Amino acid sequence: DQQVKQNSPSLSVQEGRISILNCDYTNSMFDYFLWYKKYPAEGPTFLISISSIKDKNEDGRFTVFLNKSAKHLSLHIVPSQPGDSAVYFCAASGGNMLTFGGGTRLMVKP
Amino acid sequence: DAGVIQSPRHEVTEMGQEVTLRCKPISGHDYLFWYRQTMMRGLELLIYFNNNVPIDDSGMPEDRFSAKMPNASFSTLKIQPSEPRDSAVYFCASFLGYNSPLHFGNGTRLTVT
């Protein structure tokens, strides 16, 4: 039973445009959500997070939106750059354990 | 800080052999996690420790897998005997605790032939 799902295994976007990555979760006890970025042959690196008391958190080109009623979060990257090409994982936590989605491979074309 | 350090980066072994993966967490982080990444199952949690004590090992696939944390700066994940289906990338991660981000090492790519 997947508690965190990323339904799009891949996404292709033109450089300069917006990338929107989506994530759904089922466990209403989750109260902290994160996005990680992973390059080949490296570990996932933390990108941005949001607490359930907020519905938006912004850090430079990256914004995470949380819709608690829909149990949905999304990551917006504006403008997208070729260096953003990577696998993006969303993760959710209701305590000291993170549950990860399956990942979305983002390809940003020059 | 150097981040979470894992060794070796790559391990190739034959079926039946013992494999030991090593991890040094970030200093001061009280929690340490072992994850496995496969194409089929994505990132799955195997076990985590708090203050060197195993808290949840429900993700450990079989008795062939064991993990230890003898002190705050070192942990091992052992597979004995190894099987081809254990081939995956194994990540170690650490964090301060609740509502803080998890920091990953660069992983150990294990190939069992």
mmCIF file of C-alpha atoms in Angstrom:
data_model
loop_
_atom_site.group_PDB
_atom_site.id
_atom_site.type_symbol
_atom_site.label_atom_id
_atom_site.label_comp_id
_atom_site.label_asym_id
_atom_site.label_seq_id
_atom_site.Cartn_x
_atom_site.Cartn_y
_atom_site.Cartn_z
ATOM 1 C CA ASP A 1 0.000 0.000 0.000
ATOM 2 C CA GLN A 2 1.690 3.143 -1.249
ATOM 3 C CA GLN A 3 1.033 5.998 1.138
ATOM 4 C CA VAL A 4 2.883 8.502 -1.057
ATOM 5 C CA LYS A 5 2.443 8.406 -4.819
ATOM 6 C CA GLN A 6 3.967 10.245 -7.703
ATOM 7 C CA ASN A 7 1.827 9.252 -10.642
ATOM 8 C CA SER A 8 3.996 10.723 -13.374
ATOM 9 C CA PRO A 9 7.202 8.728 -13.816
ATOM 10 C CA SER A 10 8.631 11.365 -16.147
ATOM 11 C CA LEU A 11 8.155 14.949 -17.267
ATOM 12 C CA SER A 12 9.749 16.869 -20.104
ATOM 13 C CA VAL A 13 9.830 20.684 -20.109
ATOM 14 C CA GLN A 14 11.435 23.363 -22.235
ATOM 15 C CA GLU A 15 14.109 25.524 -20.626
ATOM 16 C CA GLY A 16 12.627 28.706 -19.193
ATOM 17 C CA ARG A 17 9.145 27.251 -18.748
ATOM 18 C CA ILE A 18 7.502 26.076 -15.538
ATOM 19 C CA SER A 19 7.929 22.521 -14.279
ATOM 20 C CA ILE A 20 5.156 21.169 -12.069
ATOM 21 C CA LEU A 21 5.713 17.922 -10.233
ATOM 22 C CA ASN A 22 2.836 16.358 -8.344
ATOM 23 C CA CYS A 23 2.507 14.083 -5.346
ATOM 24 C CA ASP A 24 -0.473 12.533 -3.555
ATOM 25 C CA TYR A 25 -0.627 10.978 -0.125
ATOM 26 C CA THR A 26 -3.197 8.965 1.769
ATOM 27 C CA ASN A 27 -2.176 9.161 5.418
ATOM 28 C CA SER A 28 -3.869 12.106 7.137
ATOM 29 C CA MET A 29 -1.329 11.858 9.984
ATOM 30 C CA PHE A 30 1.431 13.189 7.749
ATOM 31 C CA ASP A 31 2.278 16.726 8.816
ATOM 32 C CA TYR A 32 5.609 17.501 7.187
ATOM 33 C CA PHE A 33 6.387 17.194 3.512
ATOM 34 C CA LEU A 34 9.632 17.419 1.590
ATOM 35 C CA TRP A 35 10.996 17.340 -1.918
ATOM 36 C CA TYR A 36 14.331 15.775 -2.783
ATOM 37 C CA LYS A 37 16.335 15.924 -5.977
ATOM 38 C CA LYS A 38 18.542 13.076 -7.111
ATOM 39 C CA TYR A 39 21.269 13.043 -9.731
ATOM 40 C CA PRO A 40 22.691 9.740 -11.032
ATOM 41 C CA ALA A 41 25.282 8.114 -8.759
ATOM 42 C CA GLU A 42 24.477 10.510 -5.915
ATOM 43 C CA GLY A 43 22.213 10.370 -2.902
ATOM 44 C CA PRO A 44 18.980 12.366 -2.809
ATOM 45 C CA THR A 45 19.534 15.948 -1.704
ATOM 46 C CA PHE A 46 17.003 17.979 0.231
ATOM 47 C CA LEU A 47 15.330 20.704 -1.814
ATOM 48 C CA ILE A 48 12.425 22.259 0.051
ATOM 49 C CA SER A 49 9.895 21.367 2.723
ATOM 50 C CA ILE A 50 6.538 22.481 4.037
ATOM 51 C CA SER A 51 4.726 21.984 7.293
ATOM 52 C CA SER A 52 1.045 21.116 7.308
ATOM 53 C CA ILE A 53 0.230 24.450 8.951
ATOM 54 C CA LYS A 54 1.182 26.189 5.708
ATOM 55 C CA ASP A 55 -0.093 25.902 2.169
ATOM 56 C CA LYS A 56 2.879 27.402 0.361
ATOM 57 C CA ASN A 57 6.614 27.680 0.825
ATOM 58 C CA GLU A 58 8.950 29.402 -1.572
ATOM 59 C CA ASP A 59 12.721 29.272 -1.995
ATOM 60 C CA GLY A 60 14.083 31.012 -5.031
ATOM 61 C CA ARG A 61 12.887 29.253 -8.158
ATOM 62 C CA PHE A 62 11.243 26.476 -6.126
ATOM 63 C CA THR A 63 7.778 26.657 -4.583
ATOM 64 C CA VAL A 64 5.933 23.861 -2.846
ATOM 65 C CA PHE A 65 2.154 23.967 -2.531
ATOM 66 C CA LEU A 66 0.161 21.849 -0.105
ATOM 67 C CA ASN A 67 -3.541 21.116 -0.415
ATOM 68 C CA LYS A 68 -4.446 19.222 2.742
ATOM 69 C CA SER A 69 -8.067 18.614 1.847
ATOM 70 C CA ALA A 70 -7.009 16.956 -1.397
ATOM 71 C CA LYS A 71 -3.944 15.336 0.217
ATOM 72 C CA HIS A 72 -1.891 16.706 -2.620
ATOM 73 C CA LEU A 73 1.352 18.593 -2.909
ATOM 74 C CA SER A 74 3.186 19.981 -5.853
ATOM 75 C CA LEU A 75 6.587 21.415 -6.639
ATOM 76 C CA HIS A 76 6.860 24.307 -9.073
ATOM 77 C CA ILE A 77 10.173 25.212 -10.659
ATOM 78 C CA VAL A 78 10.220 28.568 -12.451
ATOM 79 C CA PRO A 79 12.083 29.100 -14.681
ATOM 80 C CA SER A 80 13.272 25.572 -15.401
ATOM 81 C CA GLN A 81 16.947 25.131 -16.248
ATOM 82 C CA PRO A 82 18.795 22.214 -17.863
ATOM 83 C CA GLY A 83 20.631 21.655 -14.562
ATOM 84 C CA ASP A 84 17.272 20.877 -12.961
ATOM 85 C CA SER A 85 17.137 17.620 -14.929
ATOM 86 C CA ALA A 86 17.076 14.935 -12.245
ATOM 87 C CA VAL A 87 14.738 12.572 -10.436
ATOM 88 C CA TYR A 88 12.515 14.309 -7.891
ATOM 89 C CA PHE A 89 11.117 12.474 -4.877
ATOM 90 C CA CYS A 90 8.405 13.754 -2.628
ATOM 91 C CA ALA A 91 8.361 12.510 0.954
ATOM 92 C CA ALA A 92 5.986 12.758 3.876
ATOM 93 C CA SER A 93 6.438 12.395 7.596
ATOM 94 C CA GLY A 94 4.159 12.019 10.594
ATOM 95 C CA GLY A 95 6.946 11.482 13.067
ATOM 96 C CA ASN A 96 10.503 10.313 12.695
ATOM 97 C CA MET A 97 10.105 8.290 9.525
ATOM 98 C CA LEU A 98 9.905 9.578 5.996
ATOM 99 C CA THR A 99 7.825 7.788 3.388
ATOM 100 C CA PHE A 100 8.930 8.434 -0.173
ATOM 101 C CA GLY A 101 7.090 8.507 -3.450
ATOM 102 C CA GLY A 102 8.420 6.566 -6.428
ATOM 103 C CA GLY A 103 10.017 9.597 -8.066
ATOM 104 C CA THR A 104 9.486 11.663 -11.226
ATOM 105 C CA ARG A 105 12.261 12.063 -13.762
ATOM 106 C CA LEU A 106 12.366 15.671 -14.964
ATOM 107 C CA MET A 107 14.078 16.478 -18.236
ATOM 108 C CA VAL A 108 14.593 20.133 -19.072
ATOM 109 C CA LYS A 109 15.417 20.640 -22.737
ATOM 110 C CA PRO A 110 17.658 23.534 -23.786
ATOM 111 C CA ASP B 1 30.671 18.874 7.904
ATOM 112 C CA ALA B 2 31.463 16.224 5.291
ATOM 113 C CA GLY B 3 27.907 14.934 5.214
ATOM 114 C CA VAL B 4 26.866 11.310 5.498
ATOM 115 C CA ILE B 5 29.703 9.063 4.374
ATOM 116 C CA GLN B 6 29.129 5.600 2.991
ATOM 117 C CA SER B 7 31.591 2.925 1.954
ATOM 118 C CA PRO B 8 32.230 1.238 -0.316
ATOM 119 C CA ARG B 9 30.696 3.126 -3.271
ATOM 120 C CA HIS B 10 30.484 -0.054 -5.290
ATOM 121 C CA GLU B 11 30.478 -3.676 -4.212
ATOM 122 C CA VAL B 12 30.421 -6.664 -6.522
ATOM 123 C CA THR B 13 30.206 -10.050 -4.913
ATOM 124 C CA GLU B 14 29.152 -13.589 -5.650
ATOM 125 C CA MET B 15 25.990 -15.168 -4.402
ATOM 126 C CA GLY B 16 26.447 -16.656 -0.943
ATOM 127 C CA GLN B 17 29.125 -14.235 0.168
ATOM 128 C CA GLU B 18 28.801 -11.905 3.128
ATOM 129 C CA VAL B 19 28.498 -8.197 2.346
ATOM 130 C CA THR B 20 29.039 -5.363 4.818
ATOM 131 C CA LEU B 21 28.048 -1.797 4.054
ATOM 132 C CA ARG B 22 29.274 1.034 6.237
ATOM 133 C CA CYS B 23 27.963 4.446 7.183
ATOM 134 C CA LYS B 24 29.131 7.454 9.147
ATOM 135 C CA PRO B 25 26.258 9.846 9.914
ATOM 136 C CA ILE B 26 26.522 13.595 10.292
ATOM 137 C CA SER B 27 27.887 14.468 13.705
ATOM 138 C CA GLY B 28 25.134 15.400 16.123
ATOM 139 C CA HIS B 29 22.379 13.636 14.227
ATOM 140 C CA ASP B 30 20.542 11.312 16.559
ATOM 141 C CA TYR B 31 18.744 9.325 13.890
ATOM 142 C CA LEU B 32 20.222 7.018 11.268
ATOM 143 C CA PHE B 33 18.335 5.288 8.490
ATOM 144 C CA TRP B 34 19.140 2.588 5.971
ATOM 145 C CA TYR B 35 17.226 2.692 2.677
ATOM 146 C CA ARG B 36 17.339 0.512 -0.403
ATOM 147 C CA GLN B 37 16.530 1.781 -3.878
ATOM 148 C CA THR B 38 15.376 -0.538 -6.633
ATOM 149 C CA MET B 39 13.565 0.055 -9.896
ATOM 150 C CA MET B 40 10.591 -1.971 -8.729
ATOM 151 C CA ARG B 41 10.151 -0.632 -5.202
ATOM 152 C CA GLY B 42 11.733 2.802 -5.280
ATOM 153 C CA LEU B 43 13.212 4.024 -1.985
ATOM 154 C CA GLU B 44 12.237 1.653 0.780
ATOM 155 C CA LEU B 45 13.162 2.033 4.434
ATOM 156 C CA LEU B 46 14.941 -0.976 5.861
ATOM 157 C CA ILE B 47 15.689 0.074 9.447
ATOM 158 C CA TYR B 48 16.293 3.160 11.550
ATOM 159 C CA PHE B 49 18.127 3.901 14.771
ATOM 160 C CA ASN B 50 17.672 6.586 17.398
ATOM 161 C CA ASN B 51 20.604 7.195 19.727
ATOM 162 C CA ASN B 52 22.210 3.988 18.439
ATOM 163 C CA VAL B 53 19.151 1.878 19.303
ATOM 164 C CA PRO B 54 17.212 0.134 16.505
ATOM 165 C CA ILE B 55 13.672 1.525 16.574
ATOM 166 C CA ASP B 56 11.952 -0.002 13.573
ATOM 167 C CA ASP B 57 13.357 -2.864 11.520
ATOM 168 C CA SER B 58 10.099 -3.906 9.922
ATOM 169 C CA GLY B 59 11.503 -3.072 6.505
ATOM 170 C CA MET B 60 14.369 -5.516 6.730
ATOM 171 C CA PRO B 61 13.465 -8.060 4.070
ATOM 172 C CA GLU B 62 14.790 -11.250 5.631
ATOM 173 C CA ASP B 63 16.895 -12.648 8.424
ATOM 174 C CA ARG B 64 19.828 -12.512 6.046
ATOM 175 C CA PHE B 65 19.872 -8.770 6.665
ATOM 176 C CA SER B 66 21.172 -7.290 9.901
ATOM 177 C CA ALA B 67 22.178 -3.801 10.988
ATOM 178 C CA LYS B 68 24.146 -2.480 13.914
ATOM 179 C CA MET B 69 25.086 0.891 15.311
ATOM 180 C CA PRO B 70 27.823 0.342 17.901
ATOM 181 C CA ASN B 71 28.312 4.084 18.455
ATOM 182 C CA ALA B 72 26.956 7.449 17.340
ATOM 183 C CA SER B 73 29.342 7.750 14.422
ATOM 184 C CA PHE B 74 29.171 4.341 12.764
ATOM 185 C CA SER B 75 26.646 1.868 11.454
ATOM 186 C CA THR B 76 26.818 -1.286 9.372
ATOM 187 C CA LEU B 77 24.326 -3.150 7.239
ATOM 188 C CA LYS B 78 25.245 -6.775 6.681
ATOM 189 C CA ILE B 79 23.822 -9.287 4.247
ATOM 190 C CA GLN B 80 24.738 -12.907 4.847
ATOM 191 C CA PRO B 81 24.423 -14.835 2.604
ATOM 192 C CA SER B 82 23.889 -12.438 -0.282
ATOM 193 C CA GLU B 83 21.612 -13.264 -3.223
ATOM 194 C CA PRO B 84 21.276 -11.735 -6.715
ATOM 195 C CA ARG B 85 17.935 -10.147 -5.765
ATOM 196 C CA ASP B 86 19.766 -8.082 -3.145
ATOM 197 C CA SER B 87 21.368 -6.103 -5.969
ATOM 198 C CA ALA B 88 20.361 -2.470 -5.438
ATOM 199 C CA VAL B 89 21.673 0.867 -4.259
ATOM 200 C CA TYR B 90 21.754 1.094 -0.482
ATOM 201 C CA PHE B 91 21.563 4.535 1.099
ATOM 202 C CA CYS B 92 22.331 5.627 4.605
ATOM 203 C CA ALA B 93 20.777 8.846 5.899
ATOM 204 C CA SER B 94 20.721 10.823 9.117
ATOM 205 C CA PHE B 95 18.825 13.739 10.657
ATOM 206 C CA LEU B 96 18.272 15.683 13.845
ATOM 207 C CA GLY B 97 14.707 14.497 14.334
ATOM 208 C CA TYR B 98 11.111 15.440 13.826
ATOM 209 C CA ASN B 99 10.417 18.032 11.133
ATOM 210 C CA SER B 100 13.986 18.321 9.963
ATOM 211 C CA PRO B 101 15.287 17.190 6.587
ATOM 212 C CA LEU B 102 16.948 13.842 6.087
ATOM 213 C CA HIS B 103 20.510 13.955 4.711
ATOM 214 C CA PHE B 104 21.619 11.092 2.495
ATOM 215 C CA GLY B 105 24.986 9.609 1.698
ATOM 216 C CA ASN B 106 25.924 8.866 -1.898
ATOM 217 C CA GLY B 107 24.969 5.228 -1.584
ATOM 218 C CA THR B 108 26.582 1.853 -2.126
ATOM 219 C CA ARG B 109 25.763 0.140 -5.386
ATOM 220 C CA LEU B 110 25.660 -3.590 -4.635
ATOM 221 C CA THR B 111 25.797 -6.185 -7.387
ATOM 222 C CA VAL B 112 25.443 -9.836 -6.455
ATOM 223 C CA THR B 113 26.222 -12.254 -9.283
#
